[in-house]
Amino acid sequence: MAYHFETRCIYGDRSNVTEHPYRSIPTPIFLASAFGHERIGDFSSYSYSRVSNPTRSDLEEILSSLEGAADTVATSSGMAAVSIVLDLFSIGDHFVCSEDLYGGSFRLFDNIGRPHGLNFSFVNTADPAATEAAIRPETRALYIETPSNPTMQVTDLRAMREIADRHRLLLIVDNTFLTPYFQTPFDLGADIIVHSGTKYLSGHNDVLAGFVCTKSPELAERVRFIYKTTGYTLSPFDSYLCLRGLKTLPVRLERQQENALAIAKWLREQPCVKQVYYTGLEDHPGHDIHCRQARGFGGMISFHVDSEETARKTLLNVQLITFAESLGGIESLITYPMLQTHEDVPKAQREKLGINDTFLRISTGIENAEDLIADLDQAMNS
């Protein structure tokens, strides 16, 4: 029987489910580093938690069901997930990446990937021609965020797949902002999906986690080998927290999206707000493409205010919304990307993208939208 998405968030597809001890309803937390064997030479079940763990396996199976993956590994952070992906490649390999990329990914690529012999070009992947022009003989992959973090650029994933096919490249997609509830990149041609599970998938600002989802069994086998060898694994307790968070993913995202649209429309009416970036607004330049490849717009908004003074006043005066990094939790957060999430991006690149001292980002939570708007109003306009 094929279950709907909301059901699979709780149970997965039940293709590999065993009854939990004592008929426990939630997956138990198996805090075992090692497991005993019944027979010599038969190590097909659990043996050592760095390799596999029952709590983590349940989580990985549910993510595979939601993304339509051949396999998924759950990692100790989103950056650990990206690191595993980099380990698939060799010295001299080249990536073409979205220019508006999460600052932590840029830091990893520029400060660890490059010294280890990998090369990266950052281009506006919303422009397929510019993307293809950046490809070299040694290019091996396209690395895409859509919508991008934090300026919400939209990349046409079907166009990226066509480019990848012409040049025999892997298509890697960071699906953190939308999750498989709103966007399933494998259906659009991706080979690998990465997530910061810290964000929407867990959803409660209480755990660090990441995921690497693979489309083909061959890629899955390579990722599993790297995973068990390097030890980027998610702990049993954190796996339990992610499992708990996933159960309410659709409910949370619907409310967060509803709040985001209301706030984005309100921001557009404020004299001190000069530009709003939200893919749910019909005049967003990527709105039509986004609607063709996604089922929703998510809960992330970025915007420019009229001055640095207004930006700083807003950040320091919010009372309900929290001035903090991260995103995707049930609590609304406001961030100053220039000094927080994108501090390590070179200044010239930040300013080219508009990530400057008047640029703010909001992750909407599940609070009442009127309360959030009232908080922004008193912080920004009083």
Tab-separated table of C-alpha atoms in Angstrom:
chain	number	residue	atom	x	y	z
A	1	MET	CA	0.000	0.000	0.000
A	2	ALA	CA	1.345	3.438	-0.939
A	3	TYR	CA	0.993	5.867	1.974
A	4	HIS	CA	0.578	9.627	1.682
A	5	PHE	CA	3.400	11.971	2.697
A	6	GLU	CA	1.921	12.865	6.092
A	7	THR	CA	1.655	9.193	7.023
A	8	ARG	CA	5.176	8.413	5.850
A	9	CYS	CA	6.548	11.198	8.076
A	10	ILE	CA	5.448	9.036	10.997
A	11	TYR	CA	5.848	5.470	9.723
A	12	GLY	CA	7.944	5.578	6.561
A	13	ASP	CA	6.719	3.144	3.924
A	14	ARG	CA	6.897	0.246	6.428
A	15	SER	CA	8.888	-1.860	3.960
A	16	ASN	CA	11.544	-2.742	6.527
A	17	VAL	CA	9.830	-2.324	9.883
A	18	THR	CA	10.322	-4.693	12.783
A	19	GLU	CA	8.285	-4.530	15.946
A	20	HIS	CA	9.944	-2.425	18.611
A	21	PRO	CA	10.799	-4.035	21.947
A	22	TYR	CA	7.821	-4.192	24.295
A	23	ARG	CA	5.664	-2.902	21.409
A	24	SER	CA	6.939	0.615	21.983
A	25	ILE	CA	5.082	3.122	19.788
A	26	PRO	CA	7.970	5.572	19.245
A	27	THR	CA	11.312	4.197	18.119
A	28	PRO	CA	13.388	3.465	21.243
A	29	ILE	CA	16.755	5.132	21.779
A	30	PHE	CA	19.339	2.377	21.418
A	31	LEU	CA	22.315	3.761	23.359
A	32	ALA	CA	24.496	0.789	22.482
A	33	SER	CA	27.913	1.225	20.914
A	34	ALA	CA	28.065	-2.487	20.019
A	35	PHE	CA	25.651	-5.381	19.519
A	36	GLY	CA	26.161	-9.085	20.085
A	37	HIS	CA	26.145	-11.714	17.314
A	38	GLU	CA	24.303	-15.009	17.251
A	39	ARG	CA	26.492	-16.707	14.626
A	40	ILE	CA	30.108	-16.510	13.469
A	41	GLY	CA	30.473	-14.760	10.140
A	42	ASP	CA	26.900	-13.411	10.033
A	43	PHE	CA	27.215	-9.687	10.636
A	44	SER	CA	24.226	-8.640	8.527
A	45	SER	CA	22.367	-7.220	11.522
A	46	TYR	CA	23.616	-4.478	13.847
A	47	SER	CA	27.184	-4.762	15.063
A	48	TYR	CA	28.675	-1.332	15.834
A	49	SER	CA	26.798	1.967	16.059
A	50	ARG	CA	29.239	3.917	13.897
A	51	VAL	CA	28.198	1.585	11.074
A	52	SER	CA	24.491	1.331	11.896
A	53	ASN	CA	22.127	1.775	14.810
A	54	PRO	CA	18.423	0.802	15.065
A	55	THR	CA	17.251	4.291	16.077
A	56	ARG	CA	19.203	5.936	13.280
A	57	SER	CA	18.128	3.296	10.762
A	58	ASP	CA	14.456	4.090	11.359
A	59	LEU	CA	15.188	7.767	10.737
A	60	GLU	CA	17.174	7.049	7.567
A	61	GLU	CA	14.426	4.809	6.195
A	62	ILE	CA	11.799	7.521	6.721
A	63	LEU	CA	13.945	10.159	4.958
A	64	SER	CA	14.513	7.763	2.064
A	65	SER	CA	10.761	7.263	1.816
A	66	LEU	CA	10.057	11.010	1.838
A	67	GLU	CA	12.724	11.919	-0.741
A	68	GLY	CA	12.319	8.815	-2.884
A	69	ALA	CA	15.946	7.848	-2.256
A	70	ALA	CA	17.707	4.536	-2.741
A	71	ASP	CA	19.387	5.207	0.611
A	72	THR	CA	19.932	7.957	3.171
A	73	VAL	CA	22.594	8.457	5.819
A	74	ALA	CA	21.951	10.616	8.888
A	75	THR	CA	24.938	12.723	9.922
A	76	SER	CA	26.046	14.715	12.948
A	77	SER	CA	25.340	18.059	11.226
A	78	GLY	CA	24.448	19.559	7.889
A	79	MET	CA	28.105	20.368	7.303
A	80	ALA	CA	29.027	16.731	7.971
A	81	ALA	CA	26.576	15.789	5.218
A	82	VAL	CA	28.219	18.195	2.766
A	83	SER	CA	31.664	16.907	3.795
A	84	ILE	CA	30.650	13.355	2.903
A	85	VAL	CA	29.576	14.568	-0.533
A	86	LEU	CA	32.957	16.253	-1.081
A	87	ASP	CA	34.680	12.993	-0.150
A	88	LEU	CA	33.113	11.370	-3.218
A	89	PHE	CA	35.448	13.455	-5.413
A	90	SER	CA	39.166	13.477	-6.191
A	91	ILE	CA	42.017	15.982	-6.410
A	92	GLY	CA	41.532	18.249	-9.424
A	93	ASP	CA	37.762	17.811	-9.640
A	94	HIS	CA	35.748	20.979	-10.231
A	95	PHE	CA	32.271	22.052	-9.070
A	96	VAL	CA	29.962	24.713	-10.481
A	97	CYS	CA	27.986	26.070	-7.516
A	98	SER	CA	25.165	28.500	-6.897
A	99	GLU	CA	26.790	31.855	-6.143
A	100	ASP	CA	24.291	32.597	-3.396
A	101	LEU	CA	25.173	29.708	-1.140
A	102	TYR	CA	24.898	29.108	2.600
A	103	GLY	CA	27.971	30.708	4.175
A	104	GLY	CA	29.013	27.498	5.938
A	105	SER	CA	29.069	25.619	2.642
A	106	PHE	CA	31.150	28.393	1.078
A	107	ARG	CA	33.549	28.268	4.044
A	108	LEU	CA	33.915	24.494	3.684
A	109	PHE	CA	34.479	24.678	-0.063
A	110	ASP	CA	36.910	27.588	0.050
A	111	ASN	CA	38.944	26.751	3.151
A	112	ILE	CA	38.943	22.956	3.220
A	113	GLY	CA	37.898	21.795	-0.247
A	114	ARG	CA	40.390	23.966	-2.145
A	115	PRO	CA	43.453	23.081	0.001
A	116	HIS	CA	42.568	19.416	-0.560
A	117	GLY	CA	42.668	19.860	-4.320
A	118	LEU	CA	39.050	20.525	-5.236
A	119	ASN	CA	38.043	23.568	-7.278
A	120	PHE	CA	34.851	25.624	-7.234
A	121	SER	CA	33.232	28.240	-9.452
A	122	PHE	CA	30.347	30.278	-8.058
A	123	VAL	CA	27.849	31.496	-10.656
A	124	ASN	CA	24.238	32.602	-10.899
A	125	THR	CA	22.696	29.181	-11.494
A	126	ALA	CA	19.334	30.872	-12.089
A	127	ASP	CA	20.938	31.609	-15.481
A	128	PRO	CA	21.424	28.248	-17.264
A	129	ALA	CA	23.688	29.800	-19.915
A	130	ALA	CA	26.028	31.240	-17.278
A	131	THR	CA	26.030	27.888	-15.500
A	132	GLU	CA	27.001	25.968	-18.615
A	133	ALA	CA	29.641	28.536	-19.538
A	134	ALA	CA	31.410	27.858	-16.219
A	135	ILE	CA	31.850	24.142	-16.941
A	136	ARG	CA	35.411	22.936	-17.567
A	137	PRO	CA	36.799	19.594	-18.749
A	138	GLU	CA	37.490	18.709	-15.114
A	139	THR	CA	33.999	19.673	-13.865
A	140	ARG	CA	32.313	16.780	-12.117
A	141	ALA	CA	29.221	18.228	-10.434
A	142	LEU	CA	26.687	21.030	-10.175
A	143	TYR	CA	25.936	22.077	-6.577
A	144	ILE	CA	22.623	23.912	-6.314
A	145	GLU	CA	20.567	25.638	-3.632
A	146	THR	CA	17.044	26.583	-4.646
A	147	PRO	CA	15.685	28.783	-3.236
A	148	SER	CA	19.132	30.025	-2.315
A	149	ASN	CA	20.284	31.172	1.092
A	150	PRO	CA	19.707	34.036	1.751
A	151	THR	CA	18.575	35.975	-1.362
A	152	MET	CA	16.058	33.353	-2.519
A	153	GLN	CA	17.341	32.924	-6.072
A	154	VAL	CA	15.447	30.163	-7.891
A	155	THR	CA	17.314	27.689	-10.101
A	156	ASP	CA	15.496	25.596	-12.689
A	157	LEU	CA	16.463	22.060	-11.675
A	158	ARG	CA	15.205	20.489	-14.899
A	159	ALA	CA	17.490	22.844	-16.846
A	160	MET	CA	20.375	21.848	-14.551
A	161	ARG	CA	19.646	18.176	-15.270
A	162	GLU	CA	19.868	18.831	-19.007
A	163	ILE	CA	23.240	20.538	-18.523
A	164	ALA	CA	24.433	17.716	-16.277
A	165	ASP	CA	23.461	15.141	-18.903
A	166	ARG	CA	25.299	16.986	-21.676
A	167	HIS	CA	28.486	17.104	-19.620
A	168	ARG	CA	28.124	13.877	-17.608
A	169	LEU	CA	27.944	15.641	-14.250
A	170	LEU	CA	26.352	14.797	-10.940
A	171	LEU	CA	23.556	17.118	-9.854
A	172	ILE	CA	23.680	17.820	-6.107
A	173	VAL	CA	20.826	19.777	-4.514
A	174	ASP	CA	20.614	21.287	-1.040
A	175	ASN	CA	16.919	20.885	-0.172
A	176	THR	CA	17.081	22.352	3.345
A	177	PHE	CA	14.780	25.327	2.754
A	178	LEU	CA	11.858	23.406	1.228
A	179	THR	CA	12.239	19.817	2.488
A	180	PRO	CA	10.633	16.937	0.569
A	181	TYR	CA	7.219	18.219	1.646
A	182	PHE	CA	7.477	21.152	-0.765
A	183	GLN	CA	10.130	19.933	-3.251
A	184	THR	CA	11.468	16.527	-4.280
A	185	PRO	CA	14.666	17.122	-6.284
A	186	PHE	CA	15.016	13.481	-7.379
A	187	ASP	CA	11.835	13.954	-9.417
A	188	LEU	CA	13.560	16.914	-11.099
A	189	GLY	CA	16.795	15.111	-11.950
A	190	ALA	CA	19.026	15.336	-8.866
A	191	ASP	CA	21.528	12.572	-8.089
A	192	ILE	CA	22.267	13.577	-4.483
A	193	ILE	CA	20.225	15.588	-1.984
A	194	VAL	CA	21.717	17.110	1.146
A	195	HIS	CA	19.873	18.552	4.125
A	196	SER	CA	20.715	20.399	7.260
A	197	GLY	CA	18.384	18.303	9.382
A	198	THR	CA	18.913	20.839	12.147
A	199	LYS	CA	16.388	23.037	10.397
A	200	TYR	CA	12.864	22.147	9.204
A	201	LEU	CA	13.195	18.370	9.344
A	202	SER	CA	13.838	18.399	13.098
A	203	GLY	CA	12.030	21.675	13.535
A	204	HIS	CA	12.470	22.481	17.223
A	205	ASN	CA	15.852	24.239	17.489
A	206	ASP	CA	17.138	21.470	19.760
A	207	VAL	CA	19.348	19.198	17.629
A	208	LEU	CA	22.150	19.308	15.052
A	209	ALA	CA	21.737	16.841	12.200
A	210	GLY	CA	22.287	16.348	8.484
A	211	PHE	CA	21.273	13.947	5.731
A	212	VAL	CA	22.716	12.687	2.463
A	213	CYS	CA	20.114	11.069	0.201
A	214	THR	CA	21.260	9.174	-2.888
A	215	LYS	CA	19.254	8.243	-5.960
A	216	SER	CA	21.213	5.258	-7.239
A	217	PRO	CA	22.379	2.129	-5.378
A	218	GLU	CA	25.901	2.699	-6.735
A	219	LEU	CA	26.155	6.181	-5.198
A	220	ALA	CA	24.488	4.908	-2.037
A	221	GLU	CA	27.164	2.245	-1.603
A	222	ARG	CA	29.959	4.804	-1.970
A	223	VAL	CA	28.323	7.189	0.497
A	224	ARG	CA	27.775	4.392	3.034
A	225	PHE	CA	31.449	3.421	2.827
A	226	ILE	CA	32.593	7.013	3.455
A	227	TYR	CA	30.019	7.358	6.218
A	228	LYS	CA	31.090	4.343	8.228
A	229	THR	CA	34.787	5.045	7.639
A	230	THR	CA	34.853	8.724	8.633
A	231	GLY	CA	32.307	8.429	11.442
A	232	TYR	CA	30.115	11.425	10.588
A	233	THR	CA	27.184	9.553	12.096
A	234	LEU	CA	24.215	10.940	14.025
A	235	SER	CA	23.899	9.797	17.639
A	236	PRO	CA	20.962	7.603	18.729
A	237	PHE	CA	19.522	10.333	20.956
A	238	ASP	CA	19.713	12.976	18.228
A	239	SER	CA	18.184	10.466	15.812
A	240	TYR	CA	15.270	10.101	18.214
A	241	LEU	CA	14.812	13.884	18.337
A	242	CYS	CA	14.773	14.035	14.526
A	243	LEU	CA	12.237	11.218	14.352
A	244	ARG	CA	10.015	13.074	16.799
A	245	GLY	CA	10.300	16.310	14.823
A	246	LEU	CA	9.544	14.677	11.473
A	247	LYS	CA	6.143	13.497	12.672
A	248	THR	CA	4.826	17.073	12.576
A	249	LEU	CA	6.736	18.311	9.500
A	250	PRO	CA	3.683	18.860	7.231
A	251	VAL	CA	1.670	20.595	9.950
A	252	ARG	CA	4.557	22.890	10.871
A	253	LEU	CA	5.432	23.791	7.296
A	254	GLU	CA	1.889	24.694	6.378
A	255	ARG	CA	1.675	27.133	9.307
A	256	GLN	CA	5.167	28.536	8.676
A	257	GLN	CA	4.347	29.142	5.028
A	258	GLU	CA	1.058	30.827	5.936
A	259	ASN	CA	2.897	33.119	8.361
A	260	ALA	CA	5.663	33.864	5.859
A	261	LEU	CA	3.248	34.994	3.172
A	262	ALA	CA	1.403	37.268	5.610
A	263	ILE	CA	4.657	38.814	6.851
A	264	ALA	CA	6.081	39.225	3.329
A	265	LYS	CA	2.953	41.081	2.213
A	266	TRP	CA	3.078	43.288	5.318
A	267	LEU	CA	6.773	44.080	4.831
A	268	ARG	CA	6.083	45.279	1.292
A	269	GLU	CA	3.786	47.963	2.685
A	270	GLN	CA	6.327	49.412	5.123
A	271	PRO	CA	8.010	52.686	4.073
A	272	CYS	CA	11.323	51.621	5.618
A	273	VAL	CA	11.421	48.319	3.655
A	274	LYS	CA	12.945	48.667	0.204
A	275	GLN	CA	12.803	45.118	-1.158
A	276	VAL	CA	11.317	41.786	-0.068
A	277	TYR	CA	12.599	38.385	-1.237
A	278	TYR	CA	9.969	35.644	-0.921
A	279	THR	CA	9.228	33.122	-3.651
A	280	GLY	CA	5.529	33.169	-2.769
A	281	LEU	CA	5.185	36.742	-4.033
A	282	GLU	CA	4.041	36.717	-7.651
A	283	ASP	CA	6.531	39.385	-8.703
A	284	HIS	CA	9.503	37.389	-7.427
A	285	PRO	CA	11.690	36.851	-10.535
A	286	GLY	CA	11.811	33.094	-9.978
A	287	HIS	CA	8.161	32.662	-8.983
A	288	ASP	CA	6.998	30.888	-12.149
A	289	ILE	CA	9.912	28.446	-12.237
A	290	HIS	CA	9.485	27.785	-8.535
A	291	CYS	CA	5.803	26.972	-9.054
A	292	ARG	CA	6.717	24.454	-11.762
A	293	GLN	CA	9.103	22.511	-9.542
A	294	ALA	CA	7.822	22.982	-5.982
A	295	ARG	CA	4.540	22.506	-4.148
A	296	GLY	CA	4.979	25.416	-1.748
A	297	PHE	CA	7.094	28.427	-0.863
A	298	GLY	CA	8.354	27.690	2.631
A	299	GLY	CA	8.926	29.935	5.599
A	300	MET	CA	12.029	31.961	4.685
A	301	ILE	CA	11.930	35.700	3.928
A	302	SER	CA	14.757	38.149	3.301
A	303	PHE	CA	14.429	41.904	2.928
A	304	HIS	CA	16.295	45.196	2.636
A	305	VAL	CA	15.510	48.120	4.904
A	306	ASP	CA	16.354	51.753	4.238
A	307	SER	CA	19.459	52.021	6.436
A	308	GLU	CA	21.882	50.201	8.695
A	309	GLU	CA	20.302	52.060	11.608
A	310	THR	CA	16.884	50.568	10.818
A	311	ALA	CA	18.385	47.084	10.466
A	312	ARG	CA	20.149	47.259	13.811
A	313	LYS	CA	17.127	48.803	15.539
A	314	THR	CA	14.937	45.975	14.260
A	315	LEU	CA	17.345	43.282	15.399
A	316	LEU	CA	17.751	44.720	18.894
A	317	ASN	CA	14.103	45.680	19.497
A	318	VAL	CA	12.265	42.482	18.590
A	319	GLN	CA	10.629	40.921	21.635
A	320	LEU	CA	8.717	37.882	20.393
A	321	ILE	CA	10.971	37.058	17.446
A	322	THR	CA	14.481	36.015	18.516
A	323	PHE	CA	17.626	37.622	17.081
A	324	ALA	CA	19.555	34.411	16.363
A	325	GLU	CA	21.141	32.292	13.670
A	326	SER	CA	19.598	29.111	12.255
A	327	LEU	CA	16.153	28.602	10.781
A	328	GLY	CA	13.300	26.182	10.356
A	329	GLY	CA	12.204	25.823	13.973
A	330	ILE	CA	8.813	26.451	15.512
A	331	GLU	CA	10.112	29.732	16.944
A	332	SER	CA	10.565	32.702	14.594
A	333	LEU	CA	14.150	33.951	14.235
A	334	ILE	CA	15.654	37.056	12.619
A	335	THR	CA	19.232	37.043	11.370
A	336	TYR	CA	21.820	39.552	10.150
A	337	PRO	CA	23.460	37.436	7.399
A	338	MET	CA	26.327	39.873	6.792
A	339	LEU	CA	27.664	39.254	10.315
A	340	GLN	CA	26.243	35.805	11.013
A	341	THR	CA	25.476	33.120	8.434
A	342	HIS	CA	27.540	34.692	5.627
A	343	GLU	CA	30.372	36.363	7.520
A	344	ASP	CA	32.975	34.140	5.816
A	345	VAL	CA	31.822	34.973	2.292
A	346	PRO	CA	34.210	37.581	0.803
A	347	LYS	CA	32.866	41.113	1.124
A	348	ALA	CA	32.862	41.728	-2.643
A	349	GLN	CA	30.798	38.581	-3.215
A	350	ARG	CA	28.374	39.465	-0.404
A	351	GLU	CA	27.846	42.971	-1.723
A	352	LYS	CA	27.356	41.706	-5.273
A	353	LEU	CA	24.505	39.593	-3.930
A	354	GLY	CA	23.111	42.416	-1.819
A	355	ILE	CA	24.059	40.838	1.527
A	356	ASN	CA	24.989	44.107	3.208
A	357	ASP	CA	24.259	46.152	6.324
A	358	THR	CA	20.597	46.716	5.367
A	359	PHE	CA	19.804	43.055	4.625
A	360	LEU	CA	17.846	40.895	7.104
A	361	ARG	CA	16.485	37.341	7.023
A	362	ILE	CA	13.476	35.927	8.876
A	363	SER	CA	12.659	32.295	9.536
A	364	THR	CA	8.975	32.238	10.404
A	365	GLY	CA	7.767	29.948	13.148
A	366	ILE	CA	4.310	28.686	14.032
A	367	GLU	CA	3.233	31.582	16.248
A	368	ASN	CA	0.196	33.689	15.396
A	369	ALA	CA	0.996	35.831	12.348
A	370	GLU	CA	-0.643	38.919	13.832
A	371	ASP	CA	1.614	38.683	16.875
A	372	LEU	CA	4.713	38.366	14.682
A	373	ILE	CA	3.700	41.350	12.557
A	374	ALA	CA	2.974	43.418	15.664
A	375	ASP	CA	6.426	42.588	16.993
A	376	LEU	CA	8.110	43.619	13.740
A	377	ASP	CA	6.030	46.796	13.675
A	378	GLN	CA	7.089	47.924	17.124
A	379	ALA	CA	10.717	46.965	16.495
A	380	MET	CA	10.978	48.579	13.088
A	381	ASN	CA	8.654	51.563	13.187
A	382	SER	CA	8.575	52.811	16.768
